[in-house]
XYZ file of C-alpha atoms in Angstrom:
634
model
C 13.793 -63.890 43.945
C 10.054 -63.153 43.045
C 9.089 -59.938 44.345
C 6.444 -59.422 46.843
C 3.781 -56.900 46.543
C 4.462 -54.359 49.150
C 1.471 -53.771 51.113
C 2.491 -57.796 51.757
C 5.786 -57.370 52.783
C 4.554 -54.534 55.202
C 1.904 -56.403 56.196
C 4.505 -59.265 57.208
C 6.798 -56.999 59.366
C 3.963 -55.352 61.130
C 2.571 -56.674 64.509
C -0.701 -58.906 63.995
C -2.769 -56.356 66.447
C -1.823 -53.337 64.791
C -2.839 -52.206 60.999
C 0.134 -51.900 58.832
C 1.323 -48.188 58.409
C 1.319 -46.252 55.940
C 4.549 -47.055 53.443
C 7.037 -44.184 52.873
C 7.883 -44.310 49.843
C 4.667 -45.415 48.447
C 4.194 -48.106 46.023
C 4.709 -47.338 42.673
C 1.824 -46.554 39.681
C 2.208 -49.721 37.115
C 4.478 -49.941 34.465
C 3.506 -51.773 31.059
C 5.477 -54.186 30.142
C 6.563 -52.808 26.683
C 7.999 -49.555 28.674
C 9.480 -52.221 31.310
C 11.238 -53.858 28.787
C 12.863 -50.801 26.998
C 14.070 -49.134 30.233
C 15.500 -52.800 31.267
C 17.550 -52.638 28.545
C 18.708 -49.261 28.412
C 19.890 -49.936 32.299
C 21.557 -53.042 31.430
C 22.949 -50.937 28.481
C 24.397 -48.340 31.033
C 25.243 -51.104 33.267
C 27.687 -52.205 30.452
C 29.265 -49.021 30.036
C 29.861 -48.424 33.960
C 31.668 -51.521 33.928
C 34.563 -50.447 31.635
C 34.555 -46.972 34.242
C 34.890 -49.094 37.716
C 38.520 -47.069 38.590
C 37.325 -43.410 36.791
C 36.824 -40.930 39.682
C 33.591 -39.483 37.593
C 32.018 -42.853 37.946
C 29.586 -41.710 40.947
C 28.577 -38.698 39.046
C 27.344 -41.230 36.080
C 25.770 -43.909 38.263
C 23.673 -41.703 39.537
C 21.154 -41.919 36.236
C 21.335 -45.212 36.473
C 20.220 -45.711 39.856
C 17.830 -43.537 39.578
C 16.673 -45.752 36.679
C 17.039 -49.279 37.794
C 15.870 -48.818 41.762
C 12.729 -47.473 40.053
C 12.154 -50.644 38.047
C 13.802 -53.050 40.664
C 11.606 -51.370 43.425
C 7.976 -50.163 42.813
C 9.101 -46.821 42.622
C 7.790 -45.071 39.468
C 5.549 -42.972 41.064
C 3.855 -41.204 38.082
C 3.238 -42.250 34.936
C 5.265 -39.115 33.521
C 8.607 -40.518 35.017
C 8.682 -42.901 32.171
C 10.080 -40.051 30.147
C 12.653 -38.677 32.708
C 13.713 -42.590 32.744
C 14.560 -42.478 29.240
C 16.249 -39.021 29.638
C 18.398 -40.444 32.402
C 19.605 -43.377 30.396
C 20.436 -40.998 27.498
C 22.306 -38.730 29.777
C 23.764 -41.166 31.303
C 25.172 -42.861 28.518
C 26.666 -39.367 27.312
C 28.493 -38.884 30.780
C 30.231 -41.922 30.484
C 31.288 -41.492 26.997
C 32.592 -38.402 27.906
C 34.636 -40.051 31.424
C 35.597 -42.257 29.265
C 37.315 -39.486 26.725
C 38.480 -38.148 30.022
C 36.221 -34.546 29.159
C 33.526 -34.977 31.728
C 31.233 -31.771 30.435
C 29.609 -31.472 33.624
C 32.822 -30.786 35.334
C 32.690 -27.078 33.293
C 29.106 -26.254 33.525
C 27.550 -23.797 34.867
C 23.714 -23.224 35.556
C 22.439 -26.451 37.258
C 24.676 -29.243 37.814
C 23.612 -33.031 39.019
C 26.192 -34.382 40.521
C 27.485 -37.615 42.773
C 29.688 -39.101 45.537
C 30.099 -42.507 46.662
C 29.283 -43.014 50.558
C 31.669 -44.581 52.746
C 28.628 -45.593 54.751
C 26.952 -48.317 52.438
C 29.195 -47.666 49.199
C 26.139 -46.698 47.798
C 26.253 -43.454 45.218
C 24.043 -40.294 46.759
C 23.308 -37.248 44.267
C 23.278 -33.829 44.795
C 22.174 -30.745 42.940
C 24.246 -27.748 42.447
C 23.643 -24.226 41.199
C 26.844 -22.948 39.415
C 27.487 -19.312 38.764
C 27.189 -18.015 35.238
C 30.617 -16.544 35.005
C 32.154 -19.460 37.530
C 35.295 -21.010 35.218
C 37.874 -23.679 36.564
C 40.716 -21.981 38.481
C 38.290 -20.011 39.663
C 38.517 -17.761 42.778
C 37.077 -19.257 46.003
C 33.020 -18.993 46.292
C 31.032 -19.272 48.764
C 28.997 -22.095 49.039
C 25.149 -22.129 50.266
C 23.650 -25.559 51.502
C 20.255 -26.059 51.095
C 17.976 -28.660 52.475
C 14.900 -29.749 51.461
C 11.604 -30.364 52.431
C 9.470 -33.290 53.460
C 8.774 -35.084 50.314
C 7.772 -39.161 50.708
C 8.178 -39.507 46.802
C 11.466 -37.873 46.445
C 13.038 -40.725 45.204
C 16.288 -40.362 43.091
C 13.909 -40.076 40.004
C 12.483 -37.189 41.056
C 15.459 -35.357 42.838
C 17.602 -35.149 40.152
C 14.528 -34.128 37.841
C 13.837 -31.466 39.849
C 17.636 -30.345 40.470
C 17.724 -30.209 37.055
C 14.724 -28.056 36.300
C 14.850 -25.560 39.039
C 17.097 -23.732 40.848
C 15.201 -23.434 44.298
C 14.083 -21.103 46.574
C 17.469 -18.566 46.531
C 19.955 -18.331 44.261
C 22.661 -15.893 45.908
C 24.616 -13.893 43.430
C 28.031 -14.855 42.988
C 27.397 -18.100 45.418
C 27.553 -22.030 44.703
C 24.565 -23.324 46.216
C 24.249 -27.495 46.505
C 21.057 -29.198 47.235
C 21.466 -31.891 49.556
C 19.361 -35.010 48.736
C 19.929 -35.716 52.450
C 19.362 -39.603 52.003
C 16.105 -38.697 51.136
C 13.546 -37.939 54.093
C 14.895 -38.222 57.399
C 15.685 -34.360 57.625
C 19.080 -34.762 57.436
C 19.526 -36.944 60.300
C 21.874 -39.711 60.587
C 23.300 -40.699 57.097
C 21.348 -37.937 55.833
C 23.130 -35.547 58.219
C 27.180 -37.422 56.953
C 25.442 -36.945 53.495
C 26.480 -33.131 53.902
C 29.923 -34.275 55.184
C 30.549 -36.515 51.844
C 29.122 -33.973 49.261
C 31.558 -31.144 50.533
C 34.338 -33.148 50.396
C 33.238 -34.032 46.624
C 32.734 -30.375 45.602
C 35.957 -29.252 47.247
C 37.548 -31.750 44.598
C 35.973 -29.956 41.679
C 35.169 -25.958 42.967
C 37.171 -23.727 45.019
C 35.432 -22.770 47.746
C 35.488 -20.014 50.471
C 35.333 -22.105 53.758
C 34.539 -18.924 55.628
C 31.555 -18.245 53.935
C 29.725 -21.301 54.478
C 26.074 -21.041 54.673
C 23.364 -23.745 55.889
C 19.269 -22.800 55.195
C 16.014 -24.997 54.511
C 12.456 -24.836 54.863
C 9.812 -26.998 56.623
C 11.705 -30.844 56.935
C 14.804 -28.649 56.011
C 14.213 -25.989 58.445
C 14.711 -28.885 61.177
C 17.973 -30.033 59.090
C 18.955 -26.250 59.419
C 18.318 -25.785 63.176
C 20.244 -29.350 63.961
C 23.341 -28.457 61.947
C 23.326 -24.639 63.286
C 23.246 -25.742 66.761
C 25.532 -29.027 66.711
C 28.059 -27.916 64.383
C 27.997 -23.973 65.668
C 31.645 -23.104 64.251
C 31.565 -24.249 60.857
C 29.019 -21.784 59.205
C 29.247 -17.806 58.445
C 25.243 -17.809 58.892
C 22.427 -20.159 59.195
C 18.409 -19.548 58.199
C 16.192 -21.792 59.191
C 12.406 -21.544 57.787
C 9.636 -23.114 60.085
C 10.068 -26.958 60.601
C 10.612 -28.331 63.891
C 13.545 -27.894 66.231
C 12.962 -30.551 69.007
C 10.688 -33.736 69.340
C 8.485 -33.596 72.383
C 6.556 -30.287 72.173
C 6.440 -30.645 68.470
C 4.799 -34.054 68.246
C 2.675 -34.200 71.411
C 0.122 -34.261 69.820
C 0.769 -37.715 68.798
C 3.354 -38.909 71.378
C 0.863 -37.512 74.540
C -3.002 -38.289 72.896
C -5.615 -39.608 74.989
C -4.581 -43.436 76.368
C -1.348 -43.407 74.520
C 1.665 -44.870 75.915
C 4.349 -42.444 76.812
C 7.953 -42.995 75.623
C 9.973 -45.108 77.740
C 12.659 -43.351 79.503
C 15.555 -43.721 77.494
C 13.838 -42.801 73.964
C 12.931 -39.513 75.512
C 16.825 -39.142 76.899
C 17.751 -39.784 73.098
C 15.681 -36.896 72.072
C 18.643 -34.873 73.028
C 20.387 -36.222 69.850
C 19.082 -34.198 67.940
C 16.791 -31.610 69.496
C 18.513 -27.926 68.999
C 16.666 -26.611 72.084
C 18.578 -27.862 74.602
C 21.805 -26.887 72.771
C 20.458 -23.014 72.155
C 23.367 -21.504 74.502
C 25.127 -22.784 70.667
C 23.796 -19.447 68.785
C 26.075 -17.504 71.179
C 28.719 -16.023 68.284
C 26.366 -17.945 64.832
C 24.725 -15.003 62.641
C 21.489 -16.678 62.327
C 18.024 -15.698 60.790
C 15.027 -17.634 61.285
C 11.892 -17.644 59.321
C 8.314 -18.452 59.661
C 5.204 -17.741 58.278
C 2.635 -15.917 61.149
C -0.140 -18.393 60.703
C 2.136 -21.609 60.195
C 2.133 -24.141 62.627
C 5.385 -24.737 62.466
C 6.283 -21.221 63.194
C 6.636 -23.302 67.084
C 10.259 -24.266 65.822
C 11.879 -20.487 65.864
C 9.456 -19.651 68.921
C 10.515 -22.341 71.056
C 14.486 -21.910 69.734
C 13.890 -18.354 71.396
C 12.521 -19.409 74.357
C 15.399 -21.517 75.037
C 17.700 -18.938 74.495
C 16.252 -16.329 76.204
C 17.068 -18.832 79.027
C 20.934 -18.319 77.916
C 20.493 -14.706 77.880
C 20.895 -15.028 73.997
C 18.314 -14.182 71.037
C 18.456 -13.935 67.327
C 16.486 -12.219 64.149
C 13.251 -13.868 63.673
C 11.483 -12.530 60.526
C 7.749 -13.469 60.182
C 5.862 -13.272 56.859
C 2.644 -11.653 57.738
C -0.817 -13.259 57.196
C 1.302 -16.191 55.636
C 0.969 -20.372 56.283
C 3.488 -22.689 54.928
C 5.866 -21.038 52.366
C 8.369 -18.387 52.321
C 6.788 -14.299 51.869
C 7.602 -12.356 48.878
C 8.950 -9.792 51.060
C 10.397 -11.254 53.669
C 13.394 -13.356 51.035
C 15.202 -10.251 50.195
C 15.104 -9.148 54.217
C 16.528 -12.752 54.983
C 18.894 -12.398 51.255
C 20.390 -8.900 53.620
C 20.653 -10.573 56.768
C 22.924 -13.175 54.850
C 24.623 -10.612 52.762
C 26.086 -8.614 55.913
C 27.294 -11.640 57.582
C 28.937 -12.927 54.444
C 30.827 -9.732 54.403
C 32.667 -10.259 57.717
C 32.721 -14.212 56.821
C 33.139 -17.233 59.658
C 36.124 -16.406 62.359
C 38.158 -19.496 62.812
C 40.440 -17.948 65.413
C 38.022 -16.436 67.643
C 39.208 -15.693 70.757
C 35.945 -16.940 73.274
C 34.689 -20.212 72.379
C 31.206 -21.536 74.225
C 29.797 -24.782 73.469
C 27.115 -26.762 74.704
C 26.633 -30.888 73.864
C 24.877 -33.649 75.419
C 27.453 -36.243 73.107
C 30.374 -36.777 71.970
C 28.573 -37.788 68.822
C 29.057 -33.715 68.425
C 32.389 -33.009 70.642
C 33.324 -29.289 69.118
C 33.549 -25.796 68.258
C 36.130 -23.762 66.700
C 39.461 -25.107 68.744
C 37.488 -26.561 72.151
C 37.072 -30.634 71.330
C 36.025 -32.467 74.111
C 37.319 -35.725 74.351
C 35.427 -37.324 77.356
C 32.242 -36.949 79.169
C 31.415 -37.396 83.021
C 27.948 -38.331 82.238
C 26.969 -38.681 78.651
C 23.239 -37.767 77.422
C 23.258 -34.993 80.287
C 24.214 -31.509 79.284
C 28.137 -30.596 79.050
C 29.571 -27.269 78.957
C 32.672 -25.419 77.901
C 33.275 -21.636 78.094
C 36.662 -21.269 76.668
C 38.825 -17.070 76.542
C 41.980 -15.904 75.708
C 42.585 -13.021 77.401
C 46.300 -11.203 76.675
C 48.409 -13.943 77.430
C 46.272 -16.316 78.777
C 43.619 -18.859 77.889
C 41.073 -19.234 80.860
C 38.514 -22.308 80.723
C 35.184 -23.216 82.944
C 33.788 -26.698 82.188
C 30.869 -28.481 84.040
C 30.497 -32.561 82.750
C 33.662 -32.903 80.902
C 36.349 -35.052 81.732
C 38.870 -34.907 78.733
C 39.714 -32.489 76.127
C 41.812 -30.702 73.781
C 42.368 -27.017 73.207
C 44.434 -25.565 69.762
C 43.779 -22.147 70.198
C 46.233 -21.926 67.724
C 48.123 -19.168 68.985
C 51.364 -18.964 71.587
C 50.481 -17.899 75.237
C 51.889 -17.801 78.814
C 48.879 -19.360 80.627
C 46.431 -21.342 80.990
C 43.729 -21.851 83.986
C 41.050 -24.313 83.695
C 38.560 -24.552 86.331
C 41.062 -22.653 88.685
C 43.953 -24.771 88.082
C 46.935 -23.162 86.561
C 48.973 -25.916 83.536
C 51.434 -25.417 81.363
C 50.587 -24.727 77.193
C 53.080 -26.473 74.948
C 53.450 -24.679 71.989
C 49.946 -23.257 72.399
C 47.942 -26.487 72.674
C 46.959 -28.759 75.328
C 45.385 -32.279 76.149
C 43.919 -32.428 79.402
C 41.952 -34.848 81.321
C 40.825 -35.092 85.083
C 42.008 -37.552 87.807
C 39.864 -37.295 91.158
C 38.577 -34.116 90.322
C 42.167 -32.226 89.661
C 42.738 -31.605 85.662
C 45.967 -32.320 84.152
C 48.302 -32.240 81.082
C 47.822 -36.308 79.947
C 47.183 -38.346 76.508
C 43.969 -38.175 74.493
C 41.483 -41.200 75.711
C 41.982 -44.445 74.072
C 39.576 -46.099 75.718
C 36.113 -45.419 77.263
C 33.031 -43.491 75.452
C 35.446 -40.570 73.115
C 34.576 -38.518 69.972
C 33.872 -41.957 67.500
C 33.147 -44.469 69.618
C 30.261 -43.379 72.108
C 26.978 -44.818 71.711
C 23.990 -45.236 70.895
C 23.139 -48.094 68.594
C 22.477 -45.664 65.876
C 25.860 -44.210 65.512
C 27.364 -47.256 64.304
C 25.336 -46.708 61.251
C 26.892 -43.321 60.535
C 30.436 -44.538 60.032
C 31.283 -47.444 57.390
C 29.340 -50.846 58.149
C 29.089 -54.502 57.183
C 26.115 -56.267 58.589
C 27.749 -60.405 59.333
C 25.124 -62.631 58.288
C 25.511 -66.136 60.983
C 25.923 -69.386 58.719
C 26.218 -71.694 61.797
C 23.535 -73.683 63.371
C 21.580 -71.230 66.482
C 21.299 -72.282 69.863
C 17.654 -72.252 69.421
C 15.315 -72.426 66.148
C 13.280 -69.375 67.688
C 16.283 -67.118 67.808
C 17.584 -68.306 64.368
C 13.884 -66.879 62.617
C 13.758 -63.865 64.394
C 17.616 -63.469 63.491
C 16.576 -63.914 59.768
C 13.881 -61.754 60.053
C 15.100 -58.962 62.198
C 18.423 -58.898 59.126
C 16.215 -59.282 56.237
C 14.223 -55.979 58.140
C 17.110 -54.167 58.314
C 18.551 -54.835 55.256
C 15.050 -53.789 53.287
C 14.713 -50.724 55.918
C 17.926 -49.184 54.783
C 17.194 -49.327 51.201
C 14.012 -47.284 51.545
C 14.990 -45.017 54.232
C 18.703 -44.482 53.901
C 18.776 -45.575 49.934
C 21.479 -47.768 49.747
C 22.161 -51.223 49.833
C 23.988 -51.844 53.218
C 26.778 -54.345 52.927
C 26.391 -58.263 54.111
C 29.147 -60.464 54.316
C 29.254 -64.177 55.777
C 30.872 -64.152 59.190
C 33.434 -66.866 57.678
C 34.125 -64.281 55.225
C 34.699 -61.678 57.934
C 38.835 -60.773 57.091
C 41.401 -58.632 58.903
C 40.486 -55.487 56.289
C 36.749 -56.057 57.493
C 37.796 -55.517 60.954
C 40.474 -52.748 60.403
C 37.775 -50.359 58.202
C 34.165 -51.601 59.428
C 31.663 -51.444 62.140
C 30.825 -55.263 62.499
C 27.004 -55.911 62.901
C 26.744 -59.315 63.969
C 23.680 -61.019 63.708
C 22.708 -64.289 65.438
C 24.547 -65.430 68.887
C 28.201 -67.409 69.872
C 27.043 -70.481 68.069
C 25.746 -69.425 64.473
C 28.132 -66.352 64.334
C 31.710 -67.121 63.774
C 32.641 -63.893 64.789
C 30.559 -63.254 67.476
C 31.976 -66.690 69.040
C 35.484 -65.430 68.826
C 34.694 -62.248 71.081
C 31.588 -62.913 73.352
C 34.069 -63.676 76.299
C 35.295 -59.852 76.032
C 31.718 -58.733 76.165
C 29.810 -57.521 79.151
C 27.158 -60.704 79.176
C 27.166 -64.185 79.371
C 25.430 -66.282 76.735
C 24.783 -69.831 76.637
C 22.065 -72.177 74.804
C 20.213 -71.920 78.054
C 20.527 -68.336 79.364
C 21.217 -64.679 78.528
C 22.419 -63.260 81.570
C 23.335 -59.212 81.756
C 22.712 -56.525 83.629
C 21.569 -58.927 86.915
C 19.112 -60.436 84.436
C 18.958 -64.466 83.424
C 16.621 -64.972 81.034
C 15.695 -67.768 78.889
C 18.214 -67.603 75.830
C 15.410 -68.988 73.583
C 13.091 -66.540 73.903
C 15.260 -63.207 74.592
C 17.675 -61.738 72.477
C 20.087 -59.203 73.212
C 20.913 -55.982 71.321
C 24.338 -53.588 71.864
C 26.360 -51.446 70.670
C 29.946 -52.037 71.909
C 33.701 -51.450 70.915
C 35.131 -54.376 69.151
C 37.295 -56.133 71.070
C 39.294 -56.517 67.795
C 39.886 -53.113 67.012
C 38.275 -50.678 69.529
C 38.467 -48.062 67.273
C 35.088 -49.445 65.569
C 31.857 -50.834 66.809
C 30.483 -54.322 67.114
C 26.361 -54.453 67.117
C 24.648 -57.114 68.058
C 21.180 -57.896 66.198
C 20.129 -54.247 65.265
C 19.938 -51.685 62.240
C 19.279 -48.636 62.815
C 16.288 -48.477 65.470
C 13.296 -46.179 64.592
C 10.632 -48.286 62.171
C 8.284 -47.763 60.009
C 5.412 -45.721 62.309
C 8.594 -43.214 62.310
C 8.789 -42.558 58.868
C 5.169 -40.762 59.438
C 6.094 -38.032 61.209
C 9.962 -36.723 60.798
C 10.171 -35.369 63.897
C 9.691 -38.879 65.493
C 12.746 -40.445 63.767
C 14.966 -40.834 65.973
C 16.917 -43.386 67.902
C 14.282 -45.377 69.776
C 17.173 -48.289 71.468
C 19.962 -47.021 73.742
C 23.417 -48.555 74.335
C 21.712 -52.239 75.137
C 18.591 -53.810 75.169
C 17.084 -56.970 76.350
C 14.064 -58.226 73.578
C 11.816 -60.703 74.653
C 11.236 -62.146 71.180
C 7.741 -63.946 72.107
C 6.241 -60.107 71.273
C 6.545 -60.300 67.618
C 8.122 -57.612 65.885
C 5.993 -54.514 64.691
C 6.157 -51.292 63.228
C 7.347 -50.085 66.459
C 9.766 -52.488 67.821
C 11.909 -55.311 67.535
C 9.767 -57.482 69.614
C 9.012 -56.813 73.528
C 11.849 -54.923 74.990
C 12.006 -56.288 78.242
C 15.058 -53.485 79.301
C 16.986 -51.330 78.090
C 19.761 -48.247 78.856
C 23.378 -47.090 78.810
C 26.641 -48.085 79.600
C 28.728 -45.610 81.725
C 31.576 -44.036 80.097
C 34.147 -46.707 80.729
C 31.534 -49.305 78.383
C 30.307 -50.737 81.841
């Protein structure tokens, strides 16, 4: 298809009495047409040879130079005149690596120094990089190392281009002795959030194919956009890491970006987008530094300096604290002498290393998006979205739990004992373990959940986007012509919205095309409604609405099917292991790409749009409702 220019295109999606924002990326400088033509044919050139390496297990770590090449070109995305050069460095490398898969000698696999690498998602299928930073005297066989994450800043033209450039030119802020250290590329610029937070999931399973690594001497740190990454992962994921260190950023949404969200006349959030805050705000989950070495950073005249300050407000709350160092006189960057006081703070935890059989697990979650710590997993809620807790001891021969908001979960303490008392009642431990849910109040020994909200299937819309996906494009004729161009636009929106932000290019499948492996391995995103979507048809009976060519009727509401449109997240009735979505990608826009603390999920569980609103930078269209089901999906 011809391309549009981009300011176009944005101009299209954007609502007629607002200015089009800002783009993130930004378009691209122009390329002449000579230097057009050579780098098209040193992709298709590439493209050749990663044909003949479709079943070679290196293949990700060579596509990566040729992404990076050909989304520039496809995409507007040269974004300096000097990345014509890295281009034609990329296509040279590139054609080395897979000469050298081919041979089955992949160099890269025994270098040392710095090391671009890659992994294909099971998201999208798309290939992500990532940078690593290999010891000088690391050899294969190696002993175990530990491994440092570190995530990066806020940068809108960090496209692949310039990523691997720069993981390939520097080696970043530390470089511990003796330590693998991988750069995230984090999906780009979301601050690790979403795909960009499984991103750090998928690369450690990659390196733990290639590098031994010490799994007790895990380490997470990152400044400014990264800082917020770091906080997020130290206070969701509490009993993975040996130590976290956080440097300025953000570490919640509302106090951060008032500013913005609270100016004079400005509409506040509705209700639901500021319950979805707790996502991914740390704050609220502080009572999760309890047990996690962890060394903050800011510089004394930074503004984001709030981020550690308001971290250690909410713990003081718990009764908890934890080493803030703050570079004196200093804005946004990192003091000379305050690296090798953080570099010591790291060092002595390193030296005892992460527990995993510590004997006094707390945890704090608002979702079962994040359901553990150590051996505590909680397996359902009483009320999701509103704080949980779980204060888990063994003491001598028995293990003694307090919860408050939890209705299932499991315990492997991993060792053999006599007892166990949870919330006062006494059950029995079989072979150290137990599965437990409560019945009228009373807990007891019982199955894991298989249905209702559990770890996996839970809500909101946006989690079905962090798990495989197919978006199911309708082919049949729509109740209404209305619906059927907002359904085209609202797809071709998501589809071009997932590129930029997430970089990949999400599945799309025909819903006649829509097969038993589909349904098995996918989250189904069906667009349209029961009479241009095969699929959706075959279900809509076992979902909780009725929809007709005349009415929409949910929640109490019956609306005029022409001009509303519903939007869900629900399990599928095929397989309830997975998701079905109806009519949504992921839900923050474009305005949200300003400002990383604002992306996040801006739909709950269901929403009603009233599709006369057209769609803007903001929103879908009007959202005439919107909210949560209750932990049985009612």
């Amino acid at each position: 298809m011809p391309r549009l220019p981009l300011l176009a295109f944005i101009s299209t999606l954007a609502f007629a009495a607002e200015p089009a924002v800002r783009p993130v990326p930004p378009p691209g400088v122009a390329v002449p047409e000579a230097v057009r033509a050579e780098l098209q044919d040193g992709v298709d050139a590439l493209g050749a040879q990663l044909v003949t390496l479709r079943d070679n297990a290196e293949l990700p770590s060579v596509e990566i130079f040729h992404k990076a090449v050909s989304w520039a070109l496809k995409h507007d995305e040269f974004l300096d005149a000097k990345q014509f050069a890295i281009a034609r460095d990329f296509l040279l490398q590139g054609q080395a690596r897979a000469k050298d898969a081919q041979g089955g000698k992949p160099a890269w696999n025994l270098a040392t120094g710095l090391v671009a690498r890659g992994y294909r998602s099971a998201i999208d299928g798309s290939v992500q990089p990532y940078g690593l930073v290999v010891p000088s005297d690391w050899k294969p066989g190696d002993k175990p190392r530990p491994l440092h994450f570190w995530f990066h800043g806020r940068g809108e033209k960090l496209t692949e281009l310039d990523f691997i450039a720069q993981r390939q030119r520097t080696a970043g802020e530390f470089v511990p002795e003796g330590a693998i250290v991988c750069h995230l590329y984090g999906r780009y610029c979301n601050a690790n959030h979403f795909a960009g937070e499984v991103d750090l999931r998928e690369a450690l399973a990659d390196i733990r194919k290639h590098y031994a690594i010490d799994e007790n001497r895990v380490v997470i740190r990152g400044f400014s956009m990264g800082g917020a990454a770091c906080w997020h992962f130290a206070m969701h994921f509490p009993g993975e890491w040996a130590a976290a260190a956080p440097g300025a950023g953000f570490s919640e949404t509302e106090e951060f970006f008032a500013g913005t969200l609270y100016a004079k006349d400005a509409t506040p959030p509705p209700w639901w987008e500021r319950h979805l805050w707790r996502w991914y705000d740390a704050t609220v989950v502080a009572r999760n530094v309890a047990g996690l070495p962890l060394v903050a950073y800011s510089g004394e005249i930074d503004k984001q300096k709030q981020a550690a300050d308001i971290m250690l407000r909410f713990a003081g709350k718990e009764g908890l604290a934890f080493t803030h160092i703050i570079g004196p006189a200093t804005a946004h960057k990192y003091h000379p002498e305050a690296k090798p006081v953080i570099e010591k703070a790291i060092e002595m935890a390193l030296v005892k290393g992460r527990d995993p059989n510590v004997s006094h697990v707390t945890y704090t979650t608002y979702s079962l998006i994040y359901p553990r710590r150590a051996w505590v997993e909680l397996l359902g809620m009483e009320k999701s979205w509103e704080r949980a807790d779980i204060d888990a001891a063994i003491v001598k021969d028995t293990l003694s739990v307090t919860t408050k908001n939890v209705a299932a979960l499991r315990l492997t303490p991993g060792v053999t004992l006599k007892k166990l008392v949870i919330d006062g009642t006494a059950l029995p431990l079989d072979k150290g373990a137990a599965t437990l849910r409560k019945a009228n109040g009373t807990w007891q020994s019982a199955n894991a959940p298989t249905t209702g909200k559990r770890p996996g299937v839970c809500g909101p819309v946006d989690h079905a986007f962090m798990s495989s996906f197919v978006h199911v494009r309708p082919t049949g004729r729509a109740f209404h012509d209305s619906t059927a161009a907002w359904t085209k636009s609202e797809l071709d929106h998501a589809l071009w919205s997932w590129r930029r932000v997430f970089r990949g290019d999400a599945r799309v499948k025909d819903d006649s095309a829509i097969g038993d492996e589909d349904i098995a391995n996918h989250n189904l995103v069906l667009w349209g409604d029961p009479s241009s979507n095969a699929v959706l048809k075959k279900i809509v009976a076992q979902l909780p609405l009725e929809w007709s060519r005349e009415k929409v009727e949910f929640r109490g509401y019956v609306l005029d099917a022409a001009t509303h449109m519903p939007i869900l997240v629900f399990p599928n009735p095929l397989n309830a292991e997975k998701y079905i979505v109806l009519n949504s990608g992921h839900t923050f826009r474009e305005f949200a790409l300003l400002n990383n603390s604002d992306q996040t999920p801006k739909l709950p569980d269901w929403a009603i749009v009233d599709i006369r609103k057209p769609a803007d930078a903001k929103w879908p269209g009007l959202i005439h409702d919107a909210g949560f089901f209750d932990e049985d999906w009612r």
